[in-house]
Coordinates of C-alpha atoms and ligand atoms in Angstrom, one line a residue:
M1 CA -5.7 -14.5 -12.8
E2 CA -7.9 -17.3 -11.0
I3 CA -6.7 -19.6 -8.3
K4 CA -7.2 -22.8 -8.4
V5 CA -6.7 -24.9 -5.1
V6 CA -6.4 -28.8 -6.6
Q7 CA -5.5 -32.1 -4.7
N8 CA -3.0 -32.5 -7.2
A9 CA -0.9 -30.1 -9.0
K10 CA 1.5 -32.8 -10.9
T11 CA -2.0 -34.3 -12.8
I12 CA -2.5 -31.0 -14.7
E13 CA -2.5 -29.9 -18.3
A14 CA -0.1 -26.5 -17.3
D15 CA 1.9 -24.8 -20.0
I16 CA 4.9 -25.2 -16.0
L17 CA 4.8 -27.5 -13.7
V18 CA 6.4 -25.4 -10.7
V19 CA 8.6 -28.0 -7.9
N20 CA 10.1 -26.3 -4.9
K21 CA 13.4 -26.5 -3.9
F22 CA 15.9 -26.4 -0.9
E23 CA 19.2 -26.1 -0.3
G24 CA 20.4 -29.2 0.2
E25 CA 17.3 -31.1 -0.7
N26 CA 16.3 -33.0 -3.5
T27 CA 12.7 -31.8 -5.0
T28 CA 9.8 -34.4 -5.7
N29 CA 10.3 -34.6 -9.3
E30 CA 12.6 -37.0 -10.8
L31 CA 13.2 -35.0 -13.9
A32 CA 14.6 -31.7 -11.7
N33 CA 16.5 -34.2 -9.6
K34 CA 18.3 -36.4 -12.6
Y35 CA 18.7 -33.0 -14.4
A36 CA 18.8 -29.9 -12.3
V37 CA 20.2 -31.0 -9.1
E38 CA 22.6 -34.5 -10.4
Q39 CA 23.8 -33.1 -13.6
D40 CA 24.0 -28.8 -13.6
N41 CA 24.8 -28.9 -9.6
F42 CA 21.5 -26.7 -9.1
K43 CA 21.4 -25.6 -5.5
G44 CA 18.1 -23.8 -5.0
K45 CA 19.6 -21.0 -4.0
F46 CA 16.4 -18.1 -2.6
G47 CA 15.1 -17.0 -6.0
E48 CA 16.9 -19.1 -8.5
T49 CA 15.3 -20.9 -11.0
Y50 CA 16.0 -23.8 -13.1
L51 CA 13.8 -25.0 -16.4
L52 CA 13.6 -28.2 -18.0
P53 CA 11.3 -29.1 -21.1
T54 CA 9.2 -32.5 -20.6
Y55 CA 9.2 -33.6 -24.1
G56 CA 5.4 -34.7 -24.2
N57 CA 6.6 -37.2 -21.9
E58 CA 4.4 -35.3 -19.1
V59 CA 1.2 -33.9 -18.7
Y60 CA 2.9 -30.7 -18.0
R61 CA 5.2 -29.2 -20.5
K62 CA 7.9 -27.6 -18.3
V63 CA 9.3 -27.7 -14.8
L64 CA 10.5 -25.0 -13.2
V65 CA 12.7 -25.5 -10.5
L66 CA 12.4 -22.6 -7.7
G67 CA 14.7 -22.4 -5.6
L68 CA 14.0 -21.0 -2.2
G69 CA 16.7 -21.1 -0.1
K70 CA 17.7 -22.6 3.5
K71 CA 14.6 -25.0 4.7
E72 CA 15.3 -23.1 8.0
E73 CA 15.4 -19.6 6.8
F74 CA 11.9 -20.1 4.8
S75 CA 9.2 -18.0 5.7
P76 CA 5.5 -17.2 4.3
N77 CA 7.3 -13.8 3.4
K78 CA 9.5 -15.2 1.2
M79 CA 6.9 -17.6 0.2
R80 CA 5.3 -15.0 -1.2
E81 CA 8.5 -13.1 -2.8
A82 CA 9.3 -16.8 -4.7
V83 CA 6.2 -17.1 -6.3
A84 CA 6.0 -13.8 -7.4
K85 CA 9.6 -14.6 -9.1
A86 CA 7.8 -18.0 -10.6
I87 CA 4.8 -16.4 -12.3
K88 CA 6.8 -13.2 -13.5
K89 CA 9.3 -16.2 -15.1
A90 CA 6.1 -17.6 -16.5
M91 CA 5.1 -14.1 -17.8
Q92 CA 8.3 -13.5 -20.1
M93 CA 7.6 -17.5 -21.6
E94 CA 4.0 -16.6 -22.3
A95 CA 2.5 -19.2 -20.0
K96 CA -1.2 -19.0 -19.3
K97 CA -1.5 -22.2 -17.1
V98 CA 1.1 -22.4 -14.2
A99 CA 0.8 -25.9 -11.5
F100 CA 2.5 -25.3 -8.5
S101 CA 3.5 -28.6 -6.8
L102 CA 5.2 -27.6 -3.5
N103 CA 6.6 -29.9 -1.2
G104 CA 7.4 -29.6 2.4
I105 CA 5.6 -26.5 2.9
E106 CA 3.1 -25.6 5.6
F107 CA -0.8 -24.9 4.7
D108 CA -0.9 -21.8 6.5
Y109 CA 1.7 -19.9 3.7
S110 CA -1.0 -20.1 1.5
E111 CA -1.8 -16.6 2.1
Q112 CA 1.5 -14.9 1.2
F113 CA 1.5 -17.7 -1.6
A114 CA -1.3 -16.3 -3.2
M115 CA -0.1 -12.8 -2.2
G116 CA 3.1 -13.5 -4.2
A117 CA 1.2 -14.7 -7.5
F118 CA -1.7 -11.6 -7.0
I119 CA 0.4 -9.1 -6.5
A120 CA 3.1 -10.6 -9.6
D121 CA 0.0 -10.3 -11.9
Y122 CA -0.4 -6.6 -11.5
A123 CA -0.1 -4.5 -14.6
F124 CA -0.6 -0.9 -15.4
D125 CA -1.7 -1.2 -19.0
K126 CA -4.5 0.9 -19.5
Y127 CA -3.3 3.6 -21.6
K128 CA -1.3 1.2 -23.9
T129 CA -2.4 0.8 -26.8
E130 CA -0.8 -2.1 -28.1
K131 CA -1.3 -4.7 -25.5
R132 CA 0.7 -7.4 -24.7
D133 CA -1.0 -10.2 -23.7
N134 CA 1.7 -12.3 -21.4
K135 CA -0.4 -12.7 -18.6
V136 CA -0.8 -15.9 -16.4
K137 CA -4.4 -17.2 -16.8
E138 CA -5.0 -19.9 -13.9
V139 CA -2.7 -21.0 -11.1
F140 CA -3.1 -24.5 -9.7
V141 CA -1.8 -25.2 -6.4
E142 CA -2.7 -27.6 -3.6
A143 CA -3.5 -24.8 -0.8
N144 CA -5.9 -23.7 1.9
E145 CA -8.9 -22.4 -0.1
E146 CA -10.2 -20.0 2.4
L147 CA -6.6 -18.3 2.8
V148 CA -6.4 -18.2 -1.0
R149 CA -9.5 -15.8 -1.1
K150 CA -8.8 -13.8 1.5
A151 CA -5.4 -13.4 -0.4
E152 CA -7.7 -12.5 -3.9
K153 CA -9.5 -10.0 -1.8
I154 CA -6.3 -8.0 -0.3
A155 CA -4.7 -8.0 -3.6
A156 CA -8.1 -6.7 -5.1
A157 CA -7.8 -3.9 -2.8
M158 CA -4.1 -3.3 -4.0
A159 CA -4.3 -3.3 -7.3
F160 CA -7.4 -0.7 -6.6
T161 CA -5.0 1.3 -4.8
R162 CA -1.9 0.8 -7.5
N163 CA -4.5 1.7 -10.0
L164 CA -5.8 4.9 -8.6
A165 CA -2.2 5.9 -7.5
N166 CA -0.7 5.6 -10.8
E167 CA -3.8 7.1 -12.8
P168 CA -2.7 10.7 -13.9
A169 CA -3.6 13.4 -12.0
Q170 CA -5.5 15.3 -14.8
F171 CA -8.3 12.1 -14.4
A172 CA -7.7 11.3 -11.0
T173 CA -8.9 14.7 -9.6
P174 CA -10.8 15.1 -6.2
A175 CA -14.0 15.2 -7.5
E176 CA -13.4 11.9 -9.4
L177 CA -11.9 10.7 -6.1
A178 CA -15.5 11.5 -4.5
N179 CA -17.2 9.8 -6.9
I180 CA -15.4 6.8 -6.6
A181 CA -16.0 6.8 -2.6
C182 CA -19.4 7.1 -3.3
D183 CA -19.7 3.6 -5.3
F184 CA -18.7 1.3 -2.3
G185 CA -22.5 1.6 -0.9
L186 CA -20.7 2.4 2.2
D187 CA -22.4 5.2 4.3
T188 CA -20.5 8.0 2.2
K189 CA -20.8 12.0 2.4
I190 CA -18.8 14.4 0.6
Y191 CA -18.5 18.2 1.8
D192 CA -18.0 20.5 -0.5
R193 CA -15.9 23.2 -0.2
E194 CA -18.8 25.8 1.5
E195 CA -19.6 23.1 3.7
C196 CA -15.6 22.9 4.5
E197 CA -15.7 26.5 5.2
K198 CA -18.7 25.9 7.4
M199 CA -16.9 22.9 9.5
G200 CA -14.2 26.1 9.7
M201 CA -11.1 23.5 7.6
G202 CA -9.0 26.4 6.8
A203 CA -6.1 24.8 6.1
F204 CA -7.2 22.3 4.2
L205 CA -8.7 25.1 2.4
A206 CA -6.4 27.1 1.8
V207 CA -3.9 24.3 -0.1
G208 CA -6.9 23.6 -3.1
R209 CA -7.3 27.2 -3.9
G210 CA -4.6 28.1 -6.5
S211 CA -6.7 24.7 -8.3
A212 CA -8.9 24.9 -10.8
E213 CA -10.1 22.1 -9.4
E214 CA -13.2 21.8 -6.5
P215 CA -11.6 20.6 -3.5
K216 CA -13.5 17.1 -2.0
F217 CA -13.6 16.4 2.0
I218 CA -14.8 12.6 1.5
H219 CA -16.1 10.3 4.6
M220 CA -17.1 6.7 4.1
K221 CA -18.6 4.8 6.7
Y222 CA -18.6 1.1 7.5
S223 CA -20.6 0.2 10.4
C224 CA -21.9 -3.5 12.2
E225 CA -23.2 -4.2 14.8
N226 CA -22.0 -4.0 18.3
P227 CA -18.3 -3.2 17.0
K228 CA -15.5 -4.6 18.7
K229 CA -13.6 -1.2 18.1
K230 CA -13.7 1.9 16.1
I231 CA -10.6 3.4 13.9
A232 CA -10.9 6.1 11.7
I233 CA -8.1 5.6 8.5
V234 CA -7.3 9.0 7.5
G235 CA -5.3 9.4 3.8
K236 CA -3.6 12.5 2.4
G237 CA -5.4 13.3 -0.5
I238 CA -3.4 15.7 -3.0
T239 CA -4.1 14.7 -6.3
F240 CA -1.1 16.6 -7.9
D241 CA 1.1 18.7 -5.7
S242 CA 2.8 21.4 -7.7
G243 CA 4.7 22.4 -4.7
G244 CA 2.3 25.4 -4.8
L245 CA 4.1 29.0 -5.1
D246 CA 6.9 27.1 -3.5
I247 CA 7.2 25.5 -7.0
K248 CA 9.3 22.4 -7.0
P249 CA 11.9 21.9 -9.6
A250 CA 11.0 19.8 -12.7
S251 CA 12.4 16.3 -12.0
S252 CA 10.8 16.2 -8.2
M253 CA 7.2 17.1 -9.4
L254 CA 7.8 14.8 -12.0
T255 CA 6.1 11.7 -9.4
M256 CA 4.0 13.9 -7.8
K257 CA 0.5 12.3 -9.2
D258 CA 1.3 10.1 -6.3
D259 CA 0.9 12.5 -3.7
M260 CA -2.7 10.9 -3.1
S261 CA -1.5 7.5 -2.2
G262 CA -2.6 7.5 1.6
A263 CA -6.6 8.3 0.2
A264 CA -6.0 6.1 -2.8
C265 CA -5.3 3.3 0.2
V266 CA -7.6 4.6 2.4
L267 CA -10.4 3.8 -1.3
G268 CA -8.1 0.3 -1.4
I269 CA -9.5 -0.9 1.7
M270 CA -13.0 0.8 1.9
S271 CA -13.9 -0.6 -1.5
I272 CA -13.2 -4.1 -0.2
I273 CA -14.0 -3.9 3.7
K274 CA -17.9 -4.8 3.2
E275 CA -17.3 -8.3 1.4
F276 CA -15.0 -9.3 5.0
H277 CA -17.6 -7.9 7.1
P278 CA -15.3 -7.4 9.9
Q279 CA -16.8 -6.7 13.8
V280 CA -15.2 -3.0 13.6
E281 CA -16.6 -0.1 12.8
V282 CA -14.3 1.9 10.0
H283 CA -14.1 5.3 8.6
G284 CA -12.4 6.4 5.9
I285 CA -11.2 10.3 5.5
I286 CA -10.0 11.9 2.8
A287 CA -9.5 15.7 2.3
A288 CA -8.8 15.6 -1.2
C289 CA -7.3 19.0 -3.0
E290 CA -4.5 20.3 -5.6
N291 CA -1.6 22.2 -5.0
M292 CA -1.2 24.5 -7.6
P293 CA 0.6 28.4 -8.2
G294 CA -3.2 29.3 -9.4
G295 CA -3.9 33.5 -8.7
K296 CA -5.6 32.3 -5.7
A297 CA -3.2 30.6 -4.4
Y298 CA -2.2 30.6 -0.9
K299 CA 0.9 32.7 0.1
P300 CA 3.9 32.1 2.1
G301 CA 3.4 34.3 5.3
D302 CA -0.2 33.7 5.0
I303 CA -2.2 32.6 8.4
L304 CA -4.8 29.9 8.3
T305 CA -7.2 28.8 11.1
A306 CA -7.2 25.4 11.2
K307 CA -11.2 23.2 12.2
N308 CA -9.7 23.1 16.1
G309 CA -9.1 26.6 16.0
K310 CA -5.1 27.1 15.8
T311 CA -3.6 29.4 14.2
I312 CA -0.7 28.1 11.1
E313 CA 1.7 31.1 9.3
I314 CA 2.7 29.8 6.1
D315 CA 6.4 28.8 5.6
N316 CA 6.7 26.7 3.0
T317 CA 3.6 25.9 0.4
D318 CA 4.7 23.0 -0.3
A319 CA 4.4 21.5 3.2
E320 CA 0.7 21.1 2.0
G321 CA -0.1 17.9 3.0
R322 CA -0.1 18.3 6.7
L323 CA -2.6 21.1 6.7
T324 CA -5.1 18.9 5.0
L325 CA -4.5 16.3 7.5
A326 CA -4.8 19.0 10.2
D327 CA -8.4 19.4 9.7
A328 CA -8.9 15.8 8.7
L329 CA -7.6 14.9 11.9
C330 CA -9.4 17.5 14.0
Y331 CA -12.2 16.0 12.2
A332 CA -11.7 12.1 12.7
C333 CA -10.7 13.3 16.2
E334 CA -14.7 14.4 16.6
L335 CA -15.9 11.0 15.5
G336 CA -15.5 9.5 18.9
V337 CA -13.4 6.3 17.5
D338 CA -10.4 4.8 19.5
E339 CA -7.9 5.1 17.2
V340 CA -7.0 7.5 14.5
I341 CA -4.6 5.7 11.9
D342 CA -3.0 8.1 9.3
L343 CA -1.4 7.5 5.8
A344 CA 0.5 10.1 3.4
T345 CA 3.2 10.5 1.5
L346 CA 4.4 13.7 3.7
T347 CA 7.8 14.1 3.7
G348 CA 11.1 13.7 1.1
A349 CA 13.1 13.7 4.4
C350 CA 11.1 10.2 5.7
M351 CA 12.3 9.2 2.2
V352 CA 15.9 10.1 2.7
A353 CA 15.8 8.2 6.3
L354 CA 14.5 5.1 5.1
G355 CA 14.9 5.2 1.2
S356 CA 11.8 2.8 -0.5
N357 CA 12.5 -0.2 1.8
A358 CA 10.6 0.9 4.9
A359 CA 7.3 3.4 5.7
G360 CA 7.8 5.8 8.9
I361 CA 5.8 5.4 11.7
M362 CA 5.4 7.8 14.6
G363 CA 2.1 8.3 17.4
N364 CA 1.1 8.9 20.6
D365 CA 0.1 5.0 21.3
E366 CA 3.3 2.5 21.3
E367 CA 0.9 -0.3 20.9
L368 CA -1.2 0.6 18.7
I369 CA 2.1 1.2 17.1
K370 CA 4.4 -2.0 18.1
N371 CA 0.7 -4.0 16.9
L372 CA 1.2 -2.2 13.1
I373 CA 4.6 -2.8 12.8
N374 CA 4.0 -6.1 13.9
T375 CA 1.4 -6.6 11.0
A376 CA 2.6 -4.6 8.3
E377 CA 6.1 -7.3 9.3
R378 CA 3.7 -10.3 8.7
N379 CA 2.4 -8.9 5.4
G380 CA 5.0 -8.1 3.1
E381 CA 6.1 -4.4 4.4
R382 CA 8.2 -3.0 6.8
Y383 CA 7.5 -0.1 8.9
W384 CA 10.2 1.9 11.0
Q385 CA 9.7 4.0 14.1
L386 CA 10.5 7.7 13.9
P387 CA 10.7 9.7 17.6
L388 CA 7.6 12.1 18.4
W389 CA 10.0 14.4 20.8
E390 CA 8.4 17.7 21.0
E391 CA 12.0 19.2 20.9
Y392 CA 11.4 18.7 17.0
F393 CA 8.2 21.5 17.4
D394 CA 11.1 23.9 18.2
S395 CA 11.4 25.0 14.5
L396 CA 7.9 25.2 14.0
K397 CA 7.8 28.0 16.1
S398 CA 6.3 31.3 14.6
D399 CA 6.5 35.1 15.6
V400 CA 2.5 35.7 15.0
A401 CA 1.0 32.6 14.7
D402 CA 0.4 29.0 16.8
M403 CA 2.7 26.7 14.8
K404 CA 4.6 27.6 11.4
N405 CA 4.2 24.3 8.6
S406 CA 7.7 24.1 8.2
G407 CA 11.0 24.9 9.6
L408 CA 14.1 23.2 9.7
R409 CA 15.2 20.2 6.9
W410 CA 16.8 18.5 9.6
G411 CA 14.5 15.5 11.1
G412 CA 11.7 17.0 8.7
A413 CA 9.7 13.9 9.2
S414 CA 9.0 14.1 12.7
A415 CA 8.9 17.4 12.7
A416 CA 6.0 17.1 10.1
G417 CA 4.5 14.5 12.6
V418 CA 4.5 17.0 15.8
F419 CA 2.8 19.1 13.8
L420 CA -0.4 16.8 13.4
Q421 CA -0.2 15.5 16.7
K422 CA -1.0 19.3 17.5
F423 CA -4.6 18.3 15.8
V424 CA -5.1 14.8 17.5
K425 CA -7.1 15.2 20.7
D426 CA -8.1 12.2 23.5
V427 CA -7.3 9.4 20.6
K428 CA -4.9 6.9 20.1
W429 CA -2.9 8.4 17.1
A430 CA -0.7 6.4 14.8
H431 CA 1.1 8.8 11.6
I432 CA 2.5 6.4 8.8
D433 CA 4.9 8.8 6.3
I434 CA 5.0 6.7 2.8
A435 CA 6.7 8.8 1.1
G436 CA 8.9 6.4 0.3
V437 CA 7.8 3.6 -0.3
A438 CA 4.1 4.2 -1.8
F439 CA 5.9 4.7 -5.6
L440 CA 8.9 2.7 -6.5
D441 CA 11.5 3.7 -9.5
K442 CA 12.2 0.5 -9.9
P443 CA 11.1 -3.3 -9.2
Q444 CA 11.3 -4.4 -5.8
K445 CA 10.7 -8.1 -4.5
E446 CA 7.1 -8.9 -5.9
L447 CA 6.1 -5.5 -6.9
I448 CA 6.5 -3.7 -10.1
K449 CA 8.0 0.2 -10.9
G450 CA 5.1 2.8 -10.0
A451 CA 2.7 2.5 -7.5
S452 CA 2.6 0.0 -5.2
G453 CA -0.3 0.0 -2.7
A454 CA 0.9 0.7 0.4
G455 CA -1.0 0.4 3.3
V456 CA -3.4 -1.7 2.3
R457 CA -2.3 -4.9 3.0
T458 CA -1.6 -4.2 6.7
L459 CA -4.1 -2.3 7.5
I460 CA -6.8 -4.6 6.0
N461 CA -5.1 -7.2 8.4
Y462 CA -4.8 -5.0 11.0
I463 CA -8.8 -4.7 11.1
L464 CA -9.2 -8.2 10.5
E465 CA -7.4 -8.9 13.7
A466 CA -9.2 -6.5 15.6
Ligands
BES501 N1 4.4 15.1 -1.4 C1 5.9 16.0 -0.8 C2 6.5 15.0 0.0 C3 7.1 14.0 -0.8 C4 8.2 14.0 -1.4 C5 6.5 12.7 -1.4 C6 9.1 13.1 -2.1 C7 7.0 11.7 -2.5 C8 7.9 12.0 -2.7 C9 5.3 16.9 0.5 O1 3.9 17.4 0.3 C10 6.4 18.2 0.2 O2 6.9 18.6 -0.5 N2 7.3 17.9 1.6 C11 8.6 18.7 1.4 C12 7.6 19.4 3.0 C13 9.2 21.0 2.8 C14 8.6 21.8 1.9 C15 9.1 21.3 4.6 C16 9.9 18.2 1.5 O3 9.9 16.7 2.5 O4 10.9 18.6 0.8
MN502 MN1 4.2 18.9 -1.2
ZN503 ZN1 2.9 16.9 -0.8

């Protein structure tokens, strides 16, 4: 889909002209006012639509009246959602050209307008042998060109991330993630198993031992002159989480190809970062492996030594993400960056707490957390802070090692957080648990079911606003 910025959307020979309607106000379109508003009493409640034909009397074939709700409650977030609705409607009708004539909406809404259109345009149909071509080809809108182009890049990164997380685990292997990371023209280093051993990554390597797939540790670096700050983004990269020897029940395993959604987010961001040339040094870090119960698999009761020398007793092989992140966080903290942000489909507990409506966020720096929550809110994501009290470590105490990798079920998201904190040193750190939001089991706002691209829009904007 392409978005074209035009002077006057009403002059476009489109399949659909979309006009907006706020509750209690008229539209700028006479047909819409006469038929939708006067005759049919169309109120324009948020998300409602009303379609009318033009019978060849206008250059556009149909008018779609798009309800935007009460004007005083309207916001860029609502703009994005409403546009997505209109695009979905256009797709149902197999419209190819859609023009938007938006009245009374400010030009700085252009970014979320374009995000809504591009996000709604996403489909994962590469394995369908019979494809239905119901995509909108061209969108015409009176808007701010620069903001539309910015949104286009962010949405492309999101689509990249969604494609990767939707990709079956048989293809999206650790080696494949490593290959992809090498394609971005960044300063990239891939460490294989032996090199990870030399670095002392005993926690990460243990998780990958039960799999036939080789683990890969990925480090991408975007640099610039005189960076305003240095950020490392760490993504959980379990390309498939069977649970290991503490194997998951079938129903819980069904979506576990998505357990590399954090990694997919990091790759999405790094795929586009050069095009933004931000004045920030950005490191993308992924400890990629597969959690399988093969003959060499790590076992409950095993004691591992992480990169920072701390020992971990295995309580449950299904609490694997924190083990891979432990070594990845140690590595990130040695880079001399100002901030480390990790994204991980880490705990079912976070999903129980917040559902698919918000990611959990915790960390050691309130300002960093507040900034991320705020950036998320402005860009269509929700982060909700969970506590990181040291008491959560009580259930992770081990009789034989420095800690266990799991303990009580209760408070599981925070317990995982305090576990990770043991591997963070001298740096501002935020941990974002995206277990509930990364992979949707039903459509949600502008997103279809499946991979959501969680974290991409927030973190790109966070980097750009540094
Ligand atoms: N990848 C899962 C967490 C998860 C669950 C992500 C559901 C997305 C949807 C993680 O590795 C895991 O298995 N966590 C366990 C931890 C437990 C054994 C302490 C969990 O949450 O049950
Ligand atoms: Mn697991
Ligand atoms: Zn996992």
